[in-house]
mmCIF file of C-alpha atoms in Angstrom:
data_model
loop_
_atom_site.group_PDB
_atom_site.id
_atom_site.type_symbol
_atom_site.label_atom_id
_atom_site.label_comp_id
_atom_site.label_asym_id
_atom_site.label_seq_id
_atom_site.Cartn_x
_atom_site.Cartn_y
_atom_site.Cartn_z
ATOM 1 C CA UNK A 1 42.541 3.565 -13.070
ATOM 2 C CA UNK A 2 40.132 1.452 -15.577
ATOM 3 C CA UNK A 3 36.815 0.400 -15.013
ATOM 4 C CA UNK A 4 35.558 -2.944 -14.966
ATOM 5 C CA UNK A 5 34.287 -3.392 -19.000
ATOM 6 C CA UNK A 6 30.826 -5.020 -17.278
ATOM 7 C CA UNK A 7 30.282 -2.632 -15.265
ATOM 8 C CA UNK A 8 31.071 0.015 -17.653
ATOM 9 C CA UNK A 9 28.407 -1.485 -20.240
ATOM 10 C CA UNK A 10 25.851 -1.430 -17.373
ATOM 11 C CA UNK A 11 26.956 2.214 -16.906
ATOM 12 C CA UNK A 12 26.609 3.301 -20.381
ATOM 13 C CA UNK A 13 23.394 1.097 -21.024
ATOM 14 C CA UNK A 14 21.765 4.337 -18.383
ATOM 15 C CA UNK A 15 22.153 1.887 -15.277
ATOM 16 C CA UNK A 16 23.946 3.932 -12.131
ATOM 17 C CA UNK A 17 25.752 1.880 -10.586
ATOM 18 C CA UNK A 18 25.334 2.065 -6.661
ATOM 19 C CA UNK A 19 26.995 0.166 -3.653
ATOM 20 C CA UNK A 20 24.618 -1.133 -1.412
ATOM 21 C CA UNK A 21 26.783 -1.029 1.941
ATOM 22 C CA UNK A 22 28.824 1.316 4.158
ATOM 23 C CA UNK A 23 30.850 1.281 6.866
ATOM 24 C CA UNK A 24 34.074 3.015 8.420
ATOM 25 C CA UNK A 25 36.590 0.822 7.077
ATOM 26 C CA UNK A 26 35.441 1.009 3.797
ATOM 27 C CA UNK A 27 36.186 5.003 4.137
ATOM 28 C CA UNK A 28 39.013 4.621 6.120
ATOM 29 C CA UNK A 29 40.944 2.107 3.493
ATOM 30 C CA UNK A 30 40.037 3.721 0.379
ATOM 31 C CA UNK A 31 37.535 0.621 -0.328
ATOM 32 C CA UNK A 32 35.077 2.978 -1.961
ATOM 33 C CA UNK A 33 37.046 5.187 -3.559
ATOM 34 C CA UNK A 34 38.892 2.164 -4.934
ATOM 35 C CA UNK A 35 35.437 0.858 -6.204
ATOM 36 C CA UNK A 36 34.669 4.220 -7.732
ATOM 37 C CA UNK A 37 37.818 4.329 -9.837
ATOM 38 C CA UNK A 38 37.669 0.574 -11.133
ATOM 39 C CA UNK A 39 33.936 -0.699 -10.569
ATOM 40 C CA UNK A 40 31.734 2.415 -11.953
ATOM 41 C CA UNK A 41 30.546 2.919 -8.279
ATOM 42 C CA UNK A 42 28.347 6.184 -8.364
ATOM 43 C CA UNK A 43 26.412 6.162 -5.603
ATOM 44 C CA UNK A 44 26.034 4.511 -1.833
ATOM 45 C CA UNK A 45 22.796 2.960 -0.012
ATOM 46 C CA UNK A 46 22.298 2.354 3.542
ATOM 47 C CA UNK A 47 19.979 1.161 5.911
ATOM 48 C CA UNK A 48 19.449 0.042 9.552
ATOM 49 C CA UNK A 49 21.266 -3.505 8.488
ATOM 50 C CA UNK A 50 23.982 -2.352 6.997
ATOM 51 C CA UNK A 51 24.906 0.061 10.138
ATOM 52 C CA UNK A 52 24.197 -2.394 12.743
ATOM 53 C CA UNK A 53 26.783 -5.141 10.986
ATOM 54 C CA UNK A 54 29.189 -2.242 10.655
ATOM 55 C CA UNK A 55 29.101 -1.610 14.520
ATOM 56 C CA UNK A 56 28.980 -5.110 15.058
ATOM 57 C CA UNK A 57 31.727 -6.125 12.801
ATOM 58 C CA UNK A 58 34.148 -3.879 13.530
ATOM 59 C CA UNK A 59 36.727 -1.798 16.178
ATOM 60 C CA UNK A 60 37.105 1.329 14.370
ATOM 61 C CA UNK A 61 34.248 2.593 16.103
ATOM 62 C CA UNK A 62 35.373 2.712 19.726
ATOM 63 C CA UNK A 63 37.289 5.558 20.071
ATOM 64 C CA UNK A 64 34.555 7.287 18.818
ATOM 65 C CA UNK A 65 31.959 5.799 21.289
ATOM 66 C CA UNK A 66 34.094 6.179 23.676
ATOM 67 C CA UNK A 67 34.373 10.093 23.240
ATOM 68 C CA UNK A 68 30.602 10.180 23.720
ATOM 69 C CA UNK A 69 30.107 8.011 26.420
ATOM 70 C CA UNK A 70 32.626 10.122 28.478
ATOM 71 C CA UNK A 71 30.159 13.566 26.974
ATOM 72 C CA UNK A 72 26.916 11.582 28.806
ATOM 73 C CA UNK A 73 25.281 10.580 25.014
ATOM 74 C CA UNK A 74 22.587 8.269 25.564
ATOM 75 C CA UNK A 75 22.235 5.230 22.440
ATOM 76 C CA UNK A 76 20.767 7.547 20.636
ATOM 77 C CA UNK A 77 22.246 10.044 20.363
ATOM 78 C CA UNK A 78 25.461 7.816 19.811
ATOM 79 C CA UNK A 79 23.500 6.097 16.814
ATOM 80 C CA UNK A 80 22.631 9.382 15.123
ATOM 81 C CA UNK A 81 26.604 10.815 15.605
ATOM 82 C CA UNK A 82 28.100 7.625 14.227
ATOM 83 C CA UNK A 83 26.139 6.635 11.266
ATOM 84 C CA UNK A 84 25.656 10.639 10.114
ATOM 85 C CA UNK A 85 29.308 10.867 10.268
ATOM 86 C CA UNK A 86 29.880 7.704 8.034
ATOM 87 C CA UNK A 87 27.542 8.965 5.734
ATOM 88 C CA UNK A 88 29.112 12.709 5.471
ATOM 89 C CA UNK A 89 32.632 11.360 5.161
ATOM 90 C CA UNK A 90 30.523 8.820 1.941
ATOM 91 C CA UNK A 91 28.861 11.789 0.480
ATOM 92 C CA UNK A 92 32.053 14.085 0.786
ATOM 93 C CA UNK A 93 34.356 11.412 -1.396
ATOM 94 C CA UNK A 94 31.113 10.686 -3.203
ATOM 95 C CA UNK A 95 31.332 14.762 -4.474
ATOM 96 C CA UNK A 96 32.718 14.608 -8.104
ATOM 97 C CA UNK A 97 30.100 11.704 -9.040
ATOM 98 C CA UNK A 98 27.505 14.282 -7.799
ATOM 99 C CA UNK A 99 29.288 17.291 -9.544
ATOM 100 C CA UNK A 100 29.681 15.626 -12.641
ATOM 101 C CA UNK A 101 26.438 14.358 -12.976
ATOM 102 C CA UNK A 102 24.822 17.386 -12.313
ATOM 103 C CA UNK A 103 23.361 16.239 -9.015
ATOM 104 C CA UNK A 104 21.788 12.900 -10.420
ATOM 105 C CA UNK A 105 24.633 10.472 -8.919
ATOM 106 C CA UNK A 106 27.286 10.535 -6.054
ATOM 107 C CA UNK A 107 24.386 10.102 -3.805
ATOM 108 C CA UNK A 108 24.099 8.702 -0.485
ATOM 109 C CA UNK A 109 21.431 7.328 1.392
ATOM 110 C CA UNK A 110 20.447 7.358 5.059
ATOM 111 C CA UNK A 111 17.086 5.844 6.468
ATOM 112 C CA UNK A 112 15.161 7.519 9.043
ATOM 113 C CA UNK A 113 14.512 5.102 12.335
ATOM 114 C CA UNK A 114 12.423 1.994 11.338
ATOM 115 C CA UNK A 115 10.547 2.225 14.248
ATOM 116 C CA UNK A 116 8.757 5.281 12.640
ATOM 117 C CA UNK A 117 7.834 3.906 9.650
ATOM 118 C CA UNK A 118 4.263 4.022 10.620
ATOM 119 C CA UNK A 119 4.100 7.938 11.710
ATOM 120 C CA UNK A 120 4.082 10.337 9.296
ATOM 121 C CA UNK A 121 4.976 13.170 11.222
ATOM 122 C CA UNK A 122 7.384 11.532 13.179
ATOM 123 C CA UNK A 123 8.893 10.356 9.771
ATOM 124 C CA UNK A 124 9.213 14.276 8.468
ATOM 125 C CA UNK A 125 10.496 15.387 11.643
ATOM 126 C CA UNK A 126 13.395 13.270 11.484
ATOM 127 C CA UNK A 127 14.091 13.627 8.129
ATOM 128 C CA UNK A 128 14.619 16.982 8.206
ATOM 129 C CA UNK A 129 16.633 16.897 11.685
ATOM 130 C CA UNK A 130 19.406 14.232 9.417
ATOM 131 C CA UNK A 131 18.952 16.216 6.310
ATOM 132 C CA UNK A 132 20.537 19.693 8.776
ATOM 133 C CA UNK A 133 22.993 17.173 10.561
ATOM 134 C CA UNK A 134 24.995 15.709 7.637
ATOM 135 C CA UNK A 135 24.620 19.018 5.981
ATOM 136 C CA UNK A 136 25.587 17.564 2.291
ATOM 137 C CA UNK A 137 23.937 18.180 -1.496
ATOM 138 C CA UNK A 138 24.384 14.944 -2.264
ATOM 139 C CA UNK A 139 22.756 13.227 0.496
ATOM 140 C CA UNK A 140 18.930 11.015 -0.040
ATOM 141 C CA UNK A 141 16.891 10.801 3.142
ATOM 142 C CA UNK A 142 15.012 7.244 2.674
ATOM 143 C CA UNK A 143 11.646 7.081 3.768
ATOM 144 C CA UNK A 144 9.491 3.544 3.714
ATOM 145 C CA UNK A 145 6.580 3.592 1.082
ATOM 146 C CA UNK A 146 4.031 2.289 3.964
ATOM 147 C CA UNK A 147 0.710 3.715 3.451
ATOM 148 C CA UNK A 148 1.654 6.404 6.656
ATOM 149 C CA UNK A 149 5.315 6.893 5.170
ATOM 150 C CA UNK A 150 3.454 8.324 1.589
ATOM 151 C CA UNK A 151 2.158 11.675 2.621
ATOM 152 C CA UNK A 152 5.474 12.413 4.722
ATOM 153 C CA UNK A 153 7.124 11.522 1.525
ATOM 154 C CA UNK A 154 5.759 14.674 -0.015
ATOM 155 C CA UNK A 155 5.917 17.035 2.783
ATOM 156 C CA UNK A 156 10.112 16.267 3.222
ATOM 157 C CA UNK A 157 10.272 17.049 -0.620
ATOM 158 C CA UNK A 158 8.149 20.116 -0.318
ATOM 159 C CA UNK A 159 11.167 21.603 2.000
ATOM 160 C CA UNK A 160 13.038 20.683 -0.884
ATOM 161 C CA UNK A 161 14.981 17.482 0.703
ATOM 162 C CA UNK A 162 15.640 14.914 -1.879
ATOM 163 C CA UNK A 163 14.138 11.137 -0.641
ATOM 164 C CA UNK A 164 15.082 8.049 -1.718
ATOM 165 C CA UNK A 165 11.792 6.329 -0.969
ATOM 166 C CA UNK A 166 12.540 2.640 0.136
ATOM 167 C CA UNK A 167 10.754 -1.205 0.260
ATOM 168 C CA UNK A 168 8.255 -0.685 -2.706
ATOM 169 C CA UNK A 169 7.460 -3.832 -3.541
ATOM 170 C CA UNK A 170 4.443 -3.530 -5.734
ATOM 171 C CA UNK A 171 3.716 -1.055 -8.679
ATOM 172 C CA UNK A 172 0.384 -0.070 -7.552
ATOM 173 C CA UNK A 173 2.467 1.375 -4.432
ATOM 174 C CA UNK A 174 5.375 2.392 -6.808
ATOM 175 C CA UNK A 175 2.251 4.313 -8.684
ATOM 176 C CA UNK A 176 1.665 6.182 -4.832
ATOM 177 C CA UNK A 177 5.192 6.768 -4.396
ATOM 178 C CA UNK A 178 5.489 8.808 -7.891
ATOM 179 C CA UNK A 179 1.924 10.786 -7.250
ATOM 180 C CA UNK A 180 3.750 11.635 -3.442
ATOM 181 C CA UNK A 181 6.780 12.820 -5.487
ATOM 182 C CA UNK A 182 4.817 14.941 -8.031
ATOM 183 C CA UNK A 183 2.872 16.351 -4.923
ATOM 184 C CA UNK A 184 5.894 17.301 -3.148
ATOM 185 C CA UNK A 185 7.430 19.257 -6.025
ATOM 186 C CA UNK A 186 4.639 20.835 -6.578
ATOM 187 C CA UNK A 187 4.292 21.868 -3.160
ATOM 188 C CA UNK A 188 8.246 22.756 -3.198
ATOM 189 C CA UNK A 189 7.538 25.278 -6.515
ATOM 190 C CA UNK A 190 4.659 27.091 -3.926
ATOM 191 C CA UNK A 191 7.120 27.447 -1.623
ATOM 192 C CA UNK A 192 9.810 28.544 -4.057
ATOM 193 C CA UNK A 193 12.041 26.221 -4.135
ATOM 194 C CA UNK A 194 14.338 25.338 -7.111
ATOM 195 C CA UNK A 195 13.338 21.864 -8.384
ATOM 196 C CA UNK A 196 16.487 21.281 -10.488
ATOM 197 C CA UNK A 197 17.422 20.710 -6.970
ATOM 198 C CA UNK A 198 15.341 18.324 -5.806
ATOM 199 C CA UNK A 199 16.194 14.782 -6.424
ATOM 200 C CA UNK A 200 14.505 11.592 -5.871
ATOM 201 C CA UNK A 201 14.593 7.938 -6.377
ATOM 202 C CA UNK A 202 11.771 4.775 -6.083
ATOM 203 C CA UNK A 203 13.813 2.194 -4.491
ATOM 204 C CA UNK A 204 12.045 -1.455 -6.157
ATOM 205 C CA UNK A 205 12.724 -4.183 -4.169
ATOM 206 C CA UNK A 206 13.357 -7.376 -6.377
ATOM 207 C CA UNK A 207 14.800 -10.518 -4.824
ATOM 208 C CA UNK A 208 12.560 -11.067 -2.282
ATOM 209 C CA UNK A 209 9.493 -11.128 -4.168
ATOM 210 C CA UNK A 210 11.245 -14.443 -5.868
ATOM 211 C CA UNK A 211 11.764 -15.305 -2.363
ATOM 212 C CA UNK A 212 7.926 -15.523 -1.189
ATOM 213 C CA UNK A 213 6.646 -16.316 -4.871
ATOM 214 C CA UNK A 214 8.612 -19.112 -4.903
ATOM 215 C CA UNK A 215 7.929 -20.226 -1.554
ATOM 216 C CA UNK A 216 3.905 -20.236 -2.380
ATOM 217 C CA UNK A 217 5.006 -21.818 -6.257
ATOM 218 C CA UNK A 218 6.734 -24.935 -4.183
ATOM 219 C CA UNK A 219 3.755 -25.229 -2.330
ATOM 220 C CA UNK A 220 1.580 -25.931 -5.520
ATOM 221 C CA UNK A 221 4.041 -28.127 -6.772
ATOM 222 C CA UNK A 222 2.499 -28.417 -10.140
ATOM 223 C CA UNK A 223 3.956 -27.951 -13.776
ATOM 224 C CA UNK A 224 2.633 -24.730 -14.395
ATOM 225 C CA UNK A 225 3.767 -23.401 -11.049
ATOM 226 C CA UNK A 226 6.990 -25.226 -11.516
ATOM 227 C CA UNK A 227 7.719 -23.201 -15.204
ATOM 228 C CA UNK A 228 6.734 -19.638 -13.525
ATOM 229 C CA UNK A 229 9.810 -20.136 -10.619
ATOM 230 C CA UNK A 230 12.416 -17.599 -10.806
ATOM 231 C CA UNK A 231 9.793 -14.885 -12.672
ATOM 232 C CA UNK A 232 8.110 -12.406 -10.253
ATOM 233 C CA UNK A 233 10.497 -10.370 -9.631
ATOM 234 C CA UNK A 234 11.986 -9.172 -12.601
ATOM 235 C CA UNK A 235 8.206 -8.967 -14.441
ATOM 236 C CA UNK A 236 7.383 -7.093 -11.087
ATOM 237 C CA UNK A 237 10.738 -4.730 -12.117
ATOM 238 C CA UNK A 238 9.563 -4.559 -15.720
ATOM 239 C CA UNK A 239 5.797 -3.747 -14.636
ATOM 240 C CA UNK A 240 7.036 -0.437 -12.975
ATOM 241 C CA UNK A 241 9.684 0.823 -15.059
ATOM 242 C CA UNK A 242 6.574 0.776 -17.660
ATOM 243 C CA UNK A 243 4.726 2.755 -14.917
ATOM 244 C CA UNK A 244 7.397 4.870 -14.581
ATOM 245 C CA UNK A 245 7.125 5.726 -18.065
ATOM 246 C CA UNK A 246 3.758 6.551 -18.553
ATOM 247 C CA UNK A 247 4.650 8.806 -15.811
ATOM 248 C CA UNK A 248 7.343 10.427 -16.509
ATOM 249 C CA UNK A 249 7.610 10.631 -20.537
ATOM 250 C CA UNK A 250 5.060 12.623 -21.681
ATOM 251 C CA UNK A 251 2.688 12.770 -18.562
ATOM 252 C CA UNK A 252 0.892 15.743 -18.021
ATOM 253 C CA UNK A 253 1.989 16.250 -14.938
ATOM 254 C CA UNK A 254 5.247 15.922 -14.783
ATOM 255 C CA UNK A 255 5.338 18.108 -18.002
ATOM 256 C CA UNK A 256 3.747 20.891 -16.166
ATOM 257 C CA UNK A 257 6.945 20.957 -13.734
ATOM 258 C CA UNK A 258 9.410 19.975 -16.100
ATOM 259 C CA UNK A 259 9.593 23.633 -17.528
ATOM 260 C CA UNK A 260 10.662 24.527 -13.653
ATOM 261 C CA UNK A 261 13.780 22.116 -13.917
ATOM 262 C CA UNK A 262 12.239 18.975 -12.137
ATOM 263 C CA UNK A 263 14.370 15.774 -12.427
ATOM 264 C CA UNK A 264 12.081 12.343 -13.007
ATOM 265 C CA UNK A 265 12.562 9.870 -9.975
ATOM 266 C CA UNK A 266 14.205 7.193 -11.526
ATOM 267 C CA UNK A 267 13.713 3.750 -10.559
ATOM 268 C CA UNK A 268 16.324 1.673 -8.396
ATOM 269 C CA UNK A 269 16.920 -1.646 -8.364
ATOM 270 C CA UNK A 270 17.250 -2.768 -4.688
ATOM 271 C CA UNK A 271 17.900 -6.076 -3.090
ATOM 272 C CA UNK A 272 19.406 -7.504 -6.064
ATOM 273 C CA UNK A 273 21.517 -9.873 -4.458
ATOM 274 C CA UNK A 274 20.351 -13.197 -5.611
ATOM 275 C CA UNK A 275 19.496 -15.370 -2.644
ATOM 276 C CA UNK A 276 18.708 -18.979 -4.620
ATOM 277 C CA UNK A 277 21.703 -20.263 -5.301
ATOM 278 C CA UNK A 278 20.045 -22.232 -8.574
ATOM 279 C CA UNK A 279 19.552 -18.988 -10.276
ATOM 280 C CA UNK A 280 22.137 -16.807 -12.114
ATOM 281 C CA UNK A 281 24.118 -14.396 -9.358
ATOM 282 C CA UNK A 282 23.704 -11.183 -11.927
ATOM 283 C CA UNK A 283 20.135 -12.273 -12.445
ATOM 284 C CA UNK A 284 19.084 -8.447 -10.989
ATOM 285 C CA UNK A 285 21.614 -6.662 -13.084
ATOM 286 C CA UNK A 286 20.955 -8.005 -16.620
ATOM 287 C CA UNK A 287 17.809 -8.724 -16.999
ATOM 288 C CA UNK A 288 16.941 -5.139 -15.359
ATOM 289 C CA UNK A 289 19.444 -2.850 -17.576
ATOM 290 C CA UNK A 290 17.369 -0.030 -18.169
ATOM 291 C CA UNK A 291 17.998 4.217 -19.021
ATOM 292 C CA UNK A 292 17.348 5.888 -16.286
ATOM 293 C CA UNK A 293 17.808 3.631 -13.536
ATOM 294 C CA UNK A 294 19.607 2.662 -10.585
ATOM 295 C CA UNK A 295 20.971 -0.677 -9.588
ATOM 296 C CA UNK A 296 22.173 -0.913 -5.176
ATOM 297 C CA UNK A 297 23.906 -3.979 -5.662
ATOM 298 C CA UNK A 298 26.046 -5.661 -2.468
ATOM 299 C CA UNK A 299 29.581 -5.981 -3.014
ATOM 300 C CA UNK A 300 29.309 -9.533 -4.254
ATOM 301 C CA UNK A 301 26.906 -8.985 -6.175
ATOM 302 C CA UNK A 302 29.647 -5.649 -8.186
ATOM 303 C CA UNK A 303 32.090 -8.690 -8.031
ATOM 304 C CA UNK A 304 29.799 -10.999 -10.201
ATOM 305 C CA UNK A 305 29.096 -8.555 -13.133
ATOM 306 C CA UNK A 306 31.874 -7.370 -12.912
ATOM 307 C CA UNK A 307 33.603 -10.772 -13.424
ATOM 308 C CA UNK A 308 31.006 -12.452 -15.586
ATOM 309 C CA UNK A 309 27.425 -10.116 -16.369
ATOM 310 C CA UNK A 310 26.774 -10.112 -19.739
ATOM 311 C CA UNK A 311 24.837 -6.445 -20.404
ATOM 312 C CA UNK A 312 22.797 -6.578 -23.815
ATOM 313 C CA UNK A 313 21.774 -3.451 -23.456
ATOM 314 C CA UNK A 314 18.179 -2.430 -22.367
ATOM 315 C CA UNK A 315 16.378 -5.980 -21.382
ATOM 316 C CA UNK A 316 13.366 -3.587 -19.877
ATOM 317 C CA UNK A 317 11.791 -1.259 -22.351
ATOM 318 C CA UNK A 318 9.259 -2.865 -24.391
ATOM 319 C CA UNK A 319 8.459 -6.205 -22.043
ATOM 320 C CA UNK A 320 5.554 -4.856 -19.892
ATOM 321 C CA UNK A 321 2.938 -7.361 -22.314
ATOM 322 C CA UNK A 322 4.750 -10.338 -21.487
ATOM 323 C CA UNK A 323 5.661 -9.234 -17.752
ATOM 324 C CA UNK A 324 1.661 -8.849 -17.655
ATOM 325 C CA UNK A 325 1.502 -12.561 -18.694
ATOM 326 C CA UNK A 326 3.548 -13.643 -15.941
ATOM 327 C CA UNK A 327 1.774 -12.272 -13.432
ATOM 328 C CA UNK A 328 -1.745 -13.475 -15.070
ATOM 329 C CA UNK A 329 0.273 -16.548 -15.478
ATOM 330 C CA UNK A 330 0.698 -16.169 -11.356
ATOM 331 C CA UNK A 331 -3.022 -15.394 -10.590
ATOM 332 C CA UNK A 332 -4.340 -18.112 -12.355
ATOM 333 C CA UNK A 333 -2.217 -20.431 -10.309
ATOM 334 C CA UNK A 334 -3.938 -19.538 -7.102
ATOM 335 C CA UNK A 335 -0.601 -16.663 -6.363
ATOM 336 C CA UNK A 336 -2.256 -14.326 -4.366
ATOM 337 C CA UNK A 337 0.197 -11.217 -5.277
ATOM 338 C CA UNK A 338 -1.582 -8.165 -2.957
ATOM 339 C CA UNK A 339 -0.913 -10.869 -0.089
ATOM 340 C CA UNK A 340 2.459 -11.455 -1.153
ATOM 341 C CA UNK A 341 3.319 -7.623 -1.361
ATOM 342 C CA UNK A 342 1.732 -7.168 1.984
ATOM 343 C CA UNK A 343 3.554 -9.579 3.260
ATOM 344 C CA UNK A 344 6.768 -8.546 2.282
ATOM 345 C CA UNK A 345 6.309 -4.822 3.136
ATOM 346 C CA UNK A 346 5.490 -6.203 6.826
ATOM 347 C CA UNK A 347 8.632 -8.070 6.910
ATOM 348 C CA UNK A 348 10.899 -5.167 5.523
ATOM 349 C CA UNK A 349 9.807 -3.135 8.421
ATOM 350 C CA UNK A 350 9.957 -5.688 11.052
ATOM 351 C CA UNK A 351 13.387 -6.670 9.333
ATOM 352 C CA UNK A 352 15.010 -3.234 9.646
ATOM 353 C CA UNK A 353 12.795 -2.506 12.877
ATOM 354 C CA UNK A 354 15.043 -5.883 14.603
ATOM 355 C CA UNK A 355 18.541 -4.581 13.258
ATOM 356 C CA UNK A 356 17.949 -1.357 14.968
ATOM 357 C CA UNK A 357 17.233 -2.821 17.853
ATOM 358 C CA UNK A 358 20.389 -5.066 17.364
ATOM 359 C CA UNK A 359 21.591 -1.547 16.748
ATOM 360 C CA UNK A 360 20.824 0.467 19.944
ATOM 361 C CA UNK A 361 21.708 -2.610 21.470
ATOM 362 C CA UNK A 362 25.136 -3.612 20.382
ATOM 363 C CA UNK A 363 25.901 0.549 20.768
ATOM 364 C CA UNK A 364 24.763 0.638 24.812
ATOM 365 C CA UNK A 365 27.143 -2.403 25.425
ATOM 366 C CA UNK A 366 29.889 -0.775 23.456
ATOM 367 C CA UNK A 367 28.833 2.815 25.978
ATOM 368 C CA UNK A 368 28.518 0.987 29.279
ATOM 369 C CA UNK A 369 32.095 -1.187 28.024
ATOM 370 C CA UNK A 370 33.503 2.529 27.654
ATOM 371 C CA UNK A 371 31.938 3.778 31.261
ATOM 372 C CA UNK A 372 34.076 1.162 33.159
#
């Protein structure tokens, strides 16, 4: 089959292209092997959202549920068997992206429960109890960058898990995230693990700082604050890919474990569905087409580039100065940005905290349905 020539570009401009959304159907009908083969899919992204519309959305779970409510499986347990089996099944037709990338794509990503993203140690536990159950190379445990979700972050790499570490919203946490990373393959290399092994990505979430930013600009209602709408976020983006580089070309410490075969954790683009409808729907895509990077993009959002993104190449390296001006630009206007990434970071967490609860709750209905 042919890939899309957008998404191809994007592709070849160092951008992996990654599907941000899973669910049985799309395995069972060939959905994402179909957008593999003609929309330069390379990768898959979950979280507690995506399952709990998949469950909600659709029958081809019951037979399933139905199995384990007649074995005595509490909601729990149910959870962890359905979603872990969506993601092997992903991560298994996923396997040639992985194989020909040398590990870097055909990755897929499952969160640990929300409701620990404030306990370290119940964070690690579970990470490693997923990583044994789905029992695949290919697969990213995500972990929340919350200030109690940093250290565990390094321990689940020191076992040698790969992480996809999720809702960083601002680079001084991005900046935490990549120190956790070196720590934990550091720690890994004690313990002698192979780091050529080890993966790990620094999942960036964009559209939502436009969200709040915006929100506050409105509230000003001024010229100036009027000119910065529609900026944050992709200045935010630009801010850390230039931290990643400082980082990971030519820093020190990185260096030190590149000899050892350690991979840099790239950067990916999340939440790059555009949710104001007066800005351009590929917004996330082009203006964030850097090497080394991955863009999670909803299915709509594939469908857009692919239809009409213009790629230009790399609209990233080089623009930290005048990112740095719009956010000076921002504080000067009274934008309080460490509120505004606080804020968002709480409602990330609360976000995926409710859909798990939709989750556990949507699943106990299905088991006492079955019980009858």
């Amino acid at each position: 089959m042919t890939q899309n020539p957008n998404l191809a570009a994007l592709s070849e401009a160092g951008v992996s292209v990654w599907l941000d959304d899973l669910s049985r159907d799309r395995l069972k009908s060939g959905n994402l092997q179909e957008l593999i083969d003609t929309k330069s899919v390379v990768g898959v992204t979950t979280n507690p959202s995506i399952f709990q519309k998949a469950l909600a959305d659709s029958d081809t779970y019951n037979d399933q549920i139905a199995e384990l409510a007649e074995r005595g499986a509490d909601v729990e347990a149910t959870i962890r068997t359905v979603t872990t089996d969506d993601v092997r099944n992903a991560c298994d037709v996923l396997r040639p992206q992985w194989e020909s990338s040398d590990g870097v794509d055909g990755r897929v990503s499952i969160e640990v429960d929300p409701r620990m993203a404030r306990d370290a140690d119940k964070t690690i536990q579970q990470a490693i109890e997923l990583w044994k159950i789905v029992d695949r190379p290919n697969l990213f445990i995500k972990i929340p960058a919350t200030e109690e979700g940093i250290p565990a972050i390094s321990s689940v790499l020191a076992e040698g898990i790969s992480v996809n570490v999720t809702l960083i919203f601002s680079v001084e946490r991005h900046r935490a995230v990549m120190d956790a990373y070196l720590e934990g393959l550091e720690k890994a290399k004690e313990a002698g693990h192979d780091l050529s092994k080890i993966h790990s990505v620094a999942s960036f979430f964009v559209s939502r700082v436009d969200t709040e930013v915006d929100k506050r600009l409105e509230k000003i209602d001024s010229d100036e604050a009027r000119a910065l709408l529609g900026q944050a976020a992709v200045a935010n983006a630009r801010l850390a890919y230039a931290a990643y580089q400082e980082v990971f070309e030519g820093g020190e410490r990185f260096e030190a474990l590149k000899a050892d075969g350690a991979r840099v954790q790239r950067p990916l683009w999340a939440s790059t569905g555009v949710k104001n409808p007066d800005y351009s729907d590929t917004l996330y895509v082009t203006e964030l087409v850097a090497p080394n990077t991955v863009n999670t993009m909803p299915e709509k959002t594939i469908e857009a580039v692919a239809d009409h993104g213009e790629i230009k190449g790399d609209t990233v390296s080089g623009t930290a100065s005048e990112a740095q001006q719009v956010f000076d630009k921002l504080k000067d206007i009274g934008i309080d940005l460490d509120d505004v990434f606080i804020v968002l970071e709480n409602e990330g967490v609360d976000k995926f905290e409710e859909s798990w609860n939709e989750l556990l709750k949507e699943t106990q209905a299905q088991l006492d349905s079955a019980d009858k």
